[in-house]
Short mmCIF file of N, CA and C and ligand atoms in Angstrom, two decimals:
data_model
loop_
_atom_site.label_atom_id
_atom_site.label_comp_id
_atom_site.label_asym_id
_atom_site.label_seq_id
_atom_site.Cartn_x
_atom_site.Cartn_y
_atom_site.Cartn_z
N MET K 1 64.29 17.90 30.45
CA MET K 1 63.64 19.14 30.89
C MET K 1 63.90 20.24 29.86
N LYS K 2 62.91 21.12 29.69
CA LYS K 2 63.06 22.15 28.66
C LYS K 2 64.01 23.25 29.12
N THR K 3 64.81 23.75 28.17
CA THR K 3 65.77 24.82 28.48
C THR K 3 65.04 26.04 29.05
N GLU K 4 63.87 26.38 28.49
CA GLU K 4 63.13 27.58 28.95
C GLU K 4 62.78 27.47 30.43
N SER K 5 62.43 26.25 30.89
CA SER K 5 62.07 26.07 32.30
C SER K 5 63.30 26.30 33.19
N ILE K 6 64.46 25.83 32.72
CA ILE K 6 65.68 26.00 33.52
C ILE K 6 66.10 27.47 33.53
N ILE K 7 65.90 28.14 32.42
CA ILE K 7 66.21 29.58 32.36
C ILE K 7 65.33 30.34 33.36
N GLU K 8 64.09 29.96 33.43
CA GLU K 8 63.16 30.61 34.38
C GLU K 8 63.65 30.41 35.83
N ILE K 9 64.07 29.17 36.15
CA ILE K 9 64.58 28.87 37.50
C ILE K 9 65.82 29.73 37.75
N ALA K 10 66.70 29.82 36.75
CA ALA K 10 67.95 30.60 36.91
C ALA K 10 67.63 32.06 37.18
N ARG K 11 66.67 32.61 36.46
CA ARG K 11 66.32 34.04 36.68
C ARG K 11 65.81 34.23 38.09
N ASP K 12 65.04 33.27 38.59
CA ASP K 12 64.53 33.36 39.97
C ASP K 12 65.66 33.28 41.01
N CYS K 13 66.80 32.70 40.60
CA CYS K 13 67.93 32.57 41.54
C CYS K 13 68.72 33.87 41.65
N GLY K 14 68.38 34.87 40.85
CA GLY K 14 69.01 36.19 41.01
C GLY K 14 69.99 36.59 39.93
N PHE K 15 70.19 35.77 38.90
CA PHE K 15 71.13 36.16 37.84
C PHE K 15 70.58 37.33 37.03
N THR K 16 71.49 38.18 36.56
CA THR K 16 71.11 39.30 35.70
C THR K 16 70.70 38.77 34.33
N VAL K 17 71.43 37.76 33.87
CA VAL K 17 71.21 37.21 32.52
C VAL K 17 71.17 35.68 32.61
N ALA K 18 70.23 35.08 31.92
CA ALA K 18 70.18 33.61 31.79
C ALA K 18 69.70 33.32 30.37
N GLU K 19 70.55 32.67 29.57
CA GLU K 19 70.24 32.43 28.16
C GLU K 19 70.65 31.02 27.77
N PRO K 20 70.07 30.50 26.67
CA PRO K 20 70.46 29.16 26.22
C PRO K 20 71.92 29.11 25.76
N LEU K 21 72.54 27.98 25.94
CA LEU K 21 73.91 27.74 25.46
C LEU K 21 73.88 26.45 24.65
N ASP K 22 74.48 26.50 23.47
CA ASP K 22 74.55 25.30 22.64
C ASP K 22 75.89 24.60 22.93
N PRO K 23 75.86 23.40 23.56
CA PRO K 23 77.12 22.72 23.89
C PRO K 23 78.03 22.50 22.69
N LYS K 24 77.45 22.47 21.47
CA LYS K 24 78.29 22.26 20.27
C LYS K 24 79.24 23.43 20.03
N THR K 25 78.95 24.60 20.63
CA THR K 25 79.82 25.76 20.42
C THR K 25 81.07 25.71 21.31
N LEU K 26 81.10 24.81 22.29
CA LEU K 26 82.19 24.83 23.27
C LEU K 26 83.51 24.33 22.69
N LYS K 27 84.56 25.13 22.89
CA LYS K 27 85.91 24.73 22.43
C LYS K 27 86.78 24.61 23.67
N HIS K 28 87.35 23.43 23.86
CA HIS K 28 88.15 23.17 25.07
C HIS K 28 89.63 23.42 24.74
N LEU K 29 90.10 24.59 25.09
CA LEU K 29 91.41 25.05 24.64
C LEU K 29 92.51 24.77 25.67
N PRO K 30 93.57 24.03 25.27
CA PRO K 30 94.66 23.74 26.21
C PRO K 30 95.26 25.03 26.78
N GLU K 31 95.31 26.11 25.97
CA GLU K 31 95.96 27.35 26.46
C GLU K 31 95.17 27.99 27.60
N VAL K 32 93.83 27.78 27.62
CA VAL K 32 93.03 28.31 28.74
C VAL K 32 93.30 27.45 29.98
N ARG K 33 93.29 26.16 29.79
CA ARG K 33 93.56 25.24 30.91
C ARG K 33 94.95 25.49 31.50
N GLU K 34 95.91 25.83 30.63
CA GLU K 34 97.28 26.07 31.12
C GLU K 34 97.34 27.27 32.07
N MET K 35 96.37 28.18 31.95
CA MET K 35 96.35 29.35 32.86
C MET K 35 96.11 28.89 34.30
N CYS K 36 95.40 27.73 34.46
CA CYS K 36 95.20 27.19 35.82
C CYS K 36 96.55 26.82 36.42
N ALA K 37 97.37 26.12 35.62
CA ALA K 37 98.68 25.68 36.12
C ALA K 37 99.59 26.86 36.40
N ALA K 38 99.38 27.97 35.69
CA ALA K 38 100.18 29.19 35.96
C ALA K 38 99.80 29.78 37.32
N ASP K 39 98.68 29.31 37.88
CA ASP K 39 98.24 29.63 39.25
C ASP K 39 98.01 31.12 39.51
N ARG K 40 97.46 31.80 38.51
CA ARG K 40 97.16 33.23 38.70
C ARG K 40 96.10 33.44 39.76
N CYS K 41 95.15 32.48 39.87
CA CYS K 41 94.08 32.65 40.87
C CYS K 41 94.43 31.95 42.18
N GLN K 42 95.64 31.40 42.25
CA GLN K 42 96.15 30.78 43.48
C GLN K 42 95.27 29.64 43.99
N SER K 43 94.65 28.90 43.07
CA SER K 43 93.80 27.78 43.47
C SER K 43 94.31 26.45 42.92
N TYR K 44 95.33 26.52 42.03
CA TYR K 44 95.83 25.29 41.41
C TYR K 44 96.36 24.34 42.48
N ASN K 45 95.89 23.07 42.39
CA ASN K 45 96.33 22.03 43.33
C ASN K 45 95.97 22.34 44.79
N LYS K 46 94.87 23.09 44.96
CA LYS K 46 94.47 23.44 46.34
C LYS K 46 93.02 23.07 46.63
N SER K 47 92.30 22.51 45.64
CA SER K 47 90.88 22.26 45.85
C SER K 47 90.42 21.07 44.99
N TRP K 48 89.43 20.35 45.49
CA TRP K 48 88.83 19.27 44.70
C TRP K 48 88.20 19.81 43.42
N SER K 49 87.84 21.09 43.39
CA SER K 49 87.13 21.66 42.24
C SER K 49 88.09 22.11 41.13
N CYS K 50 89.41 22.12 41.41
CA CYS K 50 90.37 22.70 40.46
C CYS K 50 91.35 21.66 39.95
N PRO K 51 92.06 21.97 38.85
CA PRO K 51 93.11 21.06 38.41
C PRO K 51 94.18 20.91 39.48
N PRO K 52 94.81 19.75 39.63
CA PRO K 52 94.57 18.54 38.83
C PRO K 52 93.39 17.69 39.33
N ALA K 53 92.83 18.00 40.52
CA ALA K 53 91.83 17.11 41.13
C ALA K 53 90.55 16.98 40.29
N CYS K 54 90.18 18.03 39.56
CA CYS K 54 88.88 18.01 38.85
C CYS K 54 88.92 17.17 37.57
N GLY K 55 90.09 16.64 37.20
CA GLY K 55 90.18 15.80 35.99
C GLY K 55 90.96 16.53 34.89
N SER K 56 91.42 15.74 33.93
CA SER K 56 92.21 16.33 32.84
C SER K 56 91.29 17.04 31.86
N LEU K 57 91.88 17.84 30.99
CA LEU K 57 91.09 18.55 29.98
C LEU K 57 90.32 17.56 29.10
N LYS K 58 90.98 16.46 28.74
CA LYS K 58 90.33 15.44 27.90
C LYS K 58 89.13 14.82 28.63
N GLU K 59 89.32 14.53 29.92
CA GLU K 59 88.21 13.94 30.69
C GLU K 59 87.04 14.91 30.79
N LEU K 60 87.33 16.18 31.03
CA LEU K 60 86.24 17.16 31.15
C LEU K 60 85.56 17.38 29.81
N GLU K 61 86.36 17.37 28.74
CA GLU K 61 85.78 17.52 27.40
C GLU K 61 84.83 16.34 27.11
N ALA K 62 85.26 15.14 27.52
CA ALA K 62 84.41 13.95 27.30
C ALA K 62 83.12 14.06 28.12
N ARG K 63 83.23 14.59 29.34
CA ARG K 63 82.02 14.76 30.15
C ARG K 63 81.07 15.76 29.48
N CYS K 64 81.63 16.87 29.00
CA CYS K 64 80.79 17.90 28.34
C CYS K 64 80.07 17.33 27.12
N SER K 65 80.77 16.43 26.40
CA SER K 65 80.20 15.94 25.14
C SER K 65 78.97 15.05 25.35
N GLN K 66 78.70 14.69 26.61
CA GLN K 66 77.52 13.84 26.87
C GLN K 66 76.22 14.64 26.92
N TYR K 67 76.32 15.96 26.88
CA TYR K 67 75.12 16.80 27.06
C TYR K 67 74.77 17.53 25.77
N ASP K 68 73.47 17.69 25.53
CA ASP K 68 73.05 18.34 24.30
C ASP K 68 72.31 19.67 24.53
N LYS K 69 72.20 20.08 25.78
CA LYS K 69 71.54 21.36 26.07
C LYS K 69 72.35 22.11 27.12
N GLY K 70 72.09 23.40 27.23
CA GLY K 70 72.82 24.16 28.26
C GLY K 70 72.25 25.54 28.46
N ILE K 71 72.68 26.15 29.56
CA ILE K 71 72.37 27.57 29.78
C ILE K 71 73.63 28.29 30.22
N LEU K 72 73.62 29.60 29.96
CA LEU K 72 74.71 30.48 30.34
C LEU K 72 74.11 31.49 31.30
N VAL K 73 74.74 31.71 32.45
CA VAL K 73 74.19 32.68 33.41
C VAL K 73 75.26 33.72 33.75
N GLN K 74 74.80 34.94 33.98
CA GLN K 74 75.71 36.03 34.33
C GLN K 74 75.15 36.82 35.50
N THR K 75 76.05 37.29 36.36
CA THR K 75 75.70 38.29 37.36
C THR K 75 76.51 39.53 36.98
N VAL K 76 75.81 40.57 36.61
CA VAL K 76 76.46 41.79 36.11
C VAL K 76 76.32 42.87 37.18
N GLY K 77 77.41 43.60 37.42
CA GLY K 77 77.34 44.66 38.44
C GLY K 77 78.14 45.88 38.04
N GLU K 78 77.89 46.99 38.75
CA GLU K 78 78.62 48.23 38.49
C GLU K 78 79.73 48.40 39.51
N LEU K 79 80.83 48.98 39.06
CA LEU K 79 81.98 49.24 39.93
C LEU K 79 82.22 50.75 39.96
N GLU K 80 82.88 51.24 41.00
CA GLU K 80 83.23 52.67 40.99
C GLU K 80 84.37 52.92 40.00
N SER K 81 85.28 51.95 39.88
CA SER K 81 86.36 52.01 38.89
C SER K 81 86.82 50.58 38.66
N SER K 82 87.74 50.40 37.71
CA SER K 82 88.20 49.02 37.46
C SER K 82 89.09 48.52 38.60
N TYR K 83 89.43 49.40 39.57
CA TYR K 83 90.23 48.97 40.74
C TYR K 83 89.36 48.78 41.98
N ASP K 84 88.06 48.78 41.78
CA ASP K 84 87.12 48.67 42.91
C ASP K 84 87.04 47.20 43.35
N TYR K 85 88.13 46.73 43.99
CA TYR K 85 88.23 45.30 44.32
C TYR K 85 87.13 44.83 45.26
N GLU K 86 86.73 45.73 46.18
CA GLU K 86 85.68 45.35 47.12
C GLU K 86 84.38 45.00 46.37
N ALA K 87 84.02 45.85 45.41
CA ALA K 87 82.80 45.60 44.63
C ALA K 87 82.96 44.34 43.76
N ILE K 88 84.19 44.11 43.25
CA ILE K 88 84.42 42.91 42.41
C ILE K 88 84.25 41.65 43.26
N MET K 89 84.83 41.67 44.48
CA MET K 89 84.72 40.50 45.37
C MET K 89 83.26 40.26 45.77
N GLU K 90 82.55 41.36 46.03
CA GLU K 90 81.14 41.24 46.43
C GLU K 90 80.30 40.67 45.27
N LEU K 91 80.61 41.14 44.06
CA LEU K 91 79.89 40.63 42.88
C LEU K 91 80.17 39.15 42.67
N GLU K 92 81.44 38.75 42.88
CA GLU K 92 81.78 37.33 42.73
C GLU K 92 81.03 36.50 43.77
N ARG K 93 81.00 37.00 45.02
CA ARG K 93 80.28 36.27 46.09
C ARG K 93 78.81 36.09 45.71
N ARG K 94 78.22 37.19 45.18
CA ARG K 94 76.80 37.15 44.81
C ARG K 94 76.58 36.12 43.69
N HIS K 95 77.51 36.12 42.71
CA HIS K 95 77.38 35.18 41.59
C HIS K 95 77.50 33.73 42.08
N GLN K 96 78.50 33.48 42.96
CA GLN K 96 78.69 32.11 43.48
C GLN K 96 77.44 31.65 44.24
N LYS K 97 76.87 32.59 45.01
CA LYS K 97 75.68 32.26 45.80
C LYS K 97 74.49 31.93 44.87
N ASN K 98 74.31 32.76 43.84
CA ASN K 98 73.26 32.51 42.86
C ASN K 98 73.44 31.13 42.21
N PHE K 99 74.71 30.83 41.88
CA PHE K 99 74.97 29.57 41.16
C PHE K 99 74.74 28.36 42.06
N GLN K 100 75.17 28.46 43.32
CA GLN K 100 74.92 27.35 44.26
C GLN K 100 73.42 27.13 44.43
N LYS K 101 72.69 28.25 44.51
CA LYS K 101 71.23 28.15 44.66
C LYS K 101 70.62 27.42 43.45
N LEU K 102 71.08 27.80 42.25
CA LEU K 102 70.58 27.16 41.03
C LEU K 102 70.89 25.67 41.03
N ILE K 103 72.13 25.32 41.38
CA ILE K 103 72.54 23.91 41.34
C ILE K 103 71.73 23.09 42.35
N ARG K 104 71.50 23.66 43.54
CA ARG K 104 70.69 22.94 44.54
C ARG K 104 69.28 22.69 44.00
N HIS K 105 68.68 23.72 43.37
CA HIS K 105 67.33 23.56 42.78
C HIS K 105 67.33 22.44 41.74
N LEU K 106 68.34 22.46 40.85
CA LEU K 106 68.37 21.49 39.75
C LEU K 106 68.66 20.08 40.26
N ARG K 107 69.47 19.98 41.33
CA ARG K 107 69.71 18.66 41.94
C ARG K 107 68.41 18.09 42.51
N GLU K 108 67.61 18.98 43.14
CA GLU K 108 66.33 18.52 43.69
C GLU K 108 65.44 17.96 42.58
N LEU K 109 65.60 18.50 41.36
CA LEU K 109 64.81 18.01 40.22
C LEU K 109 65.44 16.78 39.58
N GLU K 110 66.57 16.33 40.18
CA GLU K 110 67.31 15.15 39.69
C GLU K 110 67.72 15.28 38.23
N LEU K 111 68.11 16.48 37.88
CA LEU K 111 68.55 16.74 36.50
C LEU K 111 69.95 16.19 36.30
N ASP K 112 70.17 15.47 35.19
CA ASP K 112 71.50 15.01 34.83
C ASP K 112 72.23 16.21 34.23
N MET K 113 73.24 16.71 34.92
CA MET K 113 73.83 17.98 34.48
C MET K 113 75.32 18.06 34.79
N LEU K 114 75.97 19.01 34.12
CA LEU K 114 77.36 19.33 34.41
C LEU K 114 77.47 20.85 34.58
N PRO K 115 77.50 21.32 35.83
CA PRO K 115 77.69 22.77 36.03
C PRO K 115 79.16 23.12 35.88
N MET K 116 79.43 24.33 35.39
CA MET K 116 80.80 24.85 35.32
C MET K 116 80.77 26.28 35.82
N GLY K 117 81.56 26.54 36.86
CA GLY K 117 81.40 27.83 37.54
C GLY K 117 82.58 28.77 37.37
N VAL K 118 82.75 29.60 38.39
CA VAL K 118 83.81 30.61 38.42
C VAL K 118 84.80 30.25 39.53
N GLY K 119 86.06 30.08 39.20
CA GLY K 119 87.10 29.87 40.21
C GLY K 119 86.89 28.62 41.05
N ALA K 120 87.59 28.61 42.19
CA ALA K 120 87.57 27.43 43.06
C ALA K 120 86.31 27.39 43.91
N CYS K 121 85.97 26.18 44.36
CA CYS K 121 84.85 26.00 45.29
C CYS K 121 85.17 26.72 46.60
N ARG K 122 84.20 27.44 47.14
CA ARG K 122 84.42 28.19 48.39
C ARG K 122 83.48 27.72 49.51
N LEU K 123 82.96 26.50 49.35
CA LEU K 123 81.96 26.05 50.33
C LEU K 123 82.54 25.88 51.73
N CYS K 124 83.78 25.43 51.81
CA CYS K 124 84.39 25.24 53.14
C CYS K 124 85.44 26.31 53.36
N GLU K 125 85.67 26.61 54.61
CA GLU K 125 86.70 27.61 54.90
C GLU K 125 88.06 27.12 54.41
N LYS K 126 88.31 25.81 54.65
CA LYS K 126 89.55 25.21 54.13
C LYS K 126 89.21 23.91 53.42
N CYS K 127 89.60 23.81 52.17
CA CYS K 127 89.30 22.61 51.39
C CYS K 127 90.06 21.41 51.96
N THR K 128 89.45 20.24 51.88
CA THR K 128 90.08 19.02 52.41
C THR K 128 91.14 18.43 51.47
N TRP K 129 91.16 18.90 50.21
CA TRP K 129 92.15 18.40 49.24
C TRP K 129 93.55 18.59 49.78
N PRO K 130 94.48 17.63 49.68
CA PRO K 130 94.29 16.28 49.12
C PRO K 130 94.17 15.22 50.22
N ASP K 131 94.03 15.64 51.46
CA ASP K 131 94.14 14.69 52.58
C ASP K 131 92.88 13.90 52.89
N GLU K 132 91.71 14.53 52.69
CA GLU K 132 90.44 13.89 53.03
C GLU K 132 89.49 14.00 51.85
N PRO K 133 88.44 13.16 51.80
CA PRO K 133 87.46 13.30 50.71
C PRO K 133 86.74 14.65 50.81
N CYS K 134 86.22 15.09 49.68
CA CYS K 134 85.45 16.35 49.64
C CYS K 134 84.23 16.22 50.56
N ARG K 135 83.90 17.30 51.27
CA ARG K 135 82.76 17.25 52.21
C ARG K 135 81.41 17.27 51.50
N PHE K 136 81.34 17.94 50.34
CA PHE K 136 80.05 18.05 49.63
C PHE K 136 80.23 17.75 48.14
N PRO K 137 80.63 16.50 47.80
CA PRO K 137 80.95 16.23 46.39
C PRO K 137 79.79 16.52 45.44
N GLU K 138 78.55 16.41 45.93
CA GLU K 138 77.40 16.64 45.03
C GLU K 138 77.24 18.13 44.69
N LEU K 139 77.94 19.00 45.42
CA LEU K 139 77.81 20.44 45.16
C LEU K 139 79.06 21.03 44.51
N VAL K 140 80.00 20.15 44.16
CA VAL K 140 81.27 20.64 43.61
C VAL K 140 81.33 20.42 42.10
N PHE K 141 81.85 21.42 41.40
CA PHE K 141 81.95 21.35 39.94
C PHE K 141 83.19 22.12 39.50
N PRO K 142 83.70 21.85 38.29
CA PRO K 142 84.89 22.57 37.82
C PRO K 142 84.51 23.98 37.35
N SER K 143 85.52 24.82 37.23
CA SER K 143 85.28 26.15 36.64
C SER K 143 85.25 26.01 35.11
N MET K 144 84.72 27.03 34.44
CA MET K 144 84.72 27.03 32.98
C MET K 144 86.16 26.99 32.47
N GLU K 145 87.06 27.73 33.14
CA GLU K 145 88.47 27.77 32.70
C GLU K 145 89.13 26.40 32.85
N ALA K 146 88.81 25.68 33.94
CA ALA K 146 89.40 24.35 34.13
C ALA K 146 88.99 23.42 32.99
N CYS K 147 87.82 23.72 32.39
CA CYS K 147 87.35 22.91 31.24
C CYS K 147 87.90 23.45 29.93
N GLY K 148 88.81 24.42 30.01
CA GLY K 148 89.44 24.96 28.81
C GLY K 148 88.56 25.95 28.06
N LEU K 149 87.53 26.47 28.72
CA LEU K 149 86.61 27.38 28.02
C LEU K 149 87.04 28.83 28.18
N PHE K 150 87.12 29.54 27.07
CA PHE K 150 87.45 30.96 27.06
C PHE K 150 86.11 31.69 27.20
N VAL K 151 85.87 32.22 28.40
CA VAL K 151 84.52 32.66 28.78
C VAL K 151 83.91 33.68 27.81
N SER K 152 84.69 34.71 27.43
CA SER K 152 84.11 35.73 26.55
C SER K 152 83.75 35.13 25.19
N GLN K 153 84.55 34.13 24.75
CA GLN K 153 84.26 33.49 23.46
C GLN K 153 82.98 32.64 23.55
N VAL K 154 82.81 31.97 24.69
CA VAL K 154 81.59 31.16 24.88
C VAL K 154 80.36 32.09 24.81
N CYS K 155 80.47 33.26 25.46
CA CYS K 155 79.35 34.21 25.42
C CYS K 155 79.09 34.62 23.96
N LYS K 156 80.17 35.04 23.28
CA LYS K 156 80.03 35.51 21.89
C LYS K 156 79.41 34.43 21.00
N ASP K 157 79.90 33.20 21.15
CA ASP K 157 79.42 32.10 20.30
C ASP K 157 77.95 31.76 20.57
N ASN K 158 77.43 32.25 21.68
CA ASN K 158 76.02 31.98 22.01
C ASN K 158 75.17 33.25 21.99
N GLY K 159 75.72 34.32 21.39
CA GLY K 159 74.96 35.56 21.19
C GLY K 159 74.64 36.29 22.48
N VAL K 160 75.49 36.13 23.51
CA VAL K 160 75.25 36.80 24.80
C VAL K 160 76.38 37.81 25.02
N PRO K 161 76.05 39.07 25.35
CA PRO K 161 77.13 40.05 25.59
C PRO K 161 77.99 39.63 26.78
N TYR K 162 79.25 40.06 26.76
CA TYR K 162 80.14 39.82 27.90
C TYR K 162 80.54 41.17 28.51
N TYR K 163 80.61 42.19 27.65
CA TYR K 163 80.99 43.53 28.09
C TYR K 163 79.75 44.41 28.15
N TYR K 164 79.52 45.04 29.31
CA TYR K 164 78.32 45.85 29.50
C TYR K 164 78.65 47.33 29.71
N GLY K 165 79.84 47.76 29.27
CA GLY K 165 80.21 49.17 29.35
C GLY K 165 81.24 49.43 30.43
N PRO K 166 81.76 50.69 30.45
CA PRO K 166 82.81 51.04 31.40
C PRO K 166 82.34 50.84 32.84
N ASN K 167 83.27 50.44 33.69
CA ASN K 167 82.98 50.24 35.12
C ASN K 167 81.83 49.27 35.38
N THR K 168 81.80 48.23 34.59
CA THR K 168 80.86 47.13 34.86
C THR K 168 81.67 45.84 34.80
N MET K 169 81.12 44.82 35.38
CA MET K 169 81.77 43.51 35.31
C MET K 169 80.71 42.42 35.27
N ALA K 170 80.99 41.37 34.51
CA ALA K 170 80.05 40.24 34.43
C ALA K 170 80.76 38.97 34.88
N PHE K 171 80.23 38.30 35.88
CA PHE K 171 80.71 36.95 36.24
C PHE K 171 79.82 35.96 35.49
N VAL K 172 80.46 34.93 34.96
CA VAL K 172 79.76 34.01 34.04
C VAL K 172 79.94 32.56 34.48
N SER K 173 78.88 31.79 34.44
CA SER K 173 78.94 30.34 34.66
C SER K 173 78.02 29.68 33.63
N CYS K 174 78.08 28.37 33.57
CA CYS K 174 77.16 27.68 32.66
C CYS K 174 76.82 26.31 33.23
N CYS K 175 75.81 25.71 32.65
CA CYS K 175 75.40 24.39 33.10
C CYS K 175 74.89 23.62 31.89
N LEU K 176 75.44 22.43 31.67
CA LEU K 176 74.98 21.57 30.57
C LEU K 176 74.04 20.52 31.15
N PHE K 177 73.10 20.08 30.36
CA PHE K 177 72.15 19.07 30.85
C PHE K 177 71.57 18.31 29.66
N LYS K 178 70.78 17.25 30.00
CA LYS K 178 70.15 16.43 28.93
C LYS K 178 68.68 16.72 28.86
S1 SF4 G 201 83.07 21.34 49.30
FE1 SF4 G 201 84.75 21.82 50.71
S2 SF4 G 201 86.10 20.02 50.49
FE2 SF4 G 201 84.75 19.98 48.71
S3 SF4 G 201 85.85 21.11 47.07
FE3 SF4 G 201 84.54 22.58 48.15
S4 SF4 G 201 85.90 23.51 49.66
FE4 SF4 G 201 86.85 21.56 49.04
#
């Protein structure tokens, strides 16, 4: 499928920005992945979508290397200040919703793809990890950080801005495909 067609679908899903991503630019950095284990986002070892359940850095790197096309999507929003946590959480929710919508559309098209999102999967109120199988494995994907990707660098390497000025924030995800 052509990248332009997928970008069009992504824009219809509500993203502020949808641009091509060249998978060859991706660098899978152990130091980014190590931030997951430091558990700053409190999701490490708590979800099928996060380390260690989502696979090792080497495994995810190998999965990424199977794809030759990609897109980068952003949901950009304004905040009252950099401490405006309510607006940040709302923007993240909006971005996750946009991304789930995009993935559902692309699954319907039977696209061979690897989505990489933001943070842990939030589809269920409580994740079944590690006691039961995932409830919606077809809708679960790792975060960009779990794949060792330094998000602002990925944007820069693909000519997409990451910073949109004071009191703004951009949530970023990507999707690789064939
Ligand atoms: S779909 Fe539910 S069980 Fe599966 S990773 Fe997401 S939260 Fe966990």
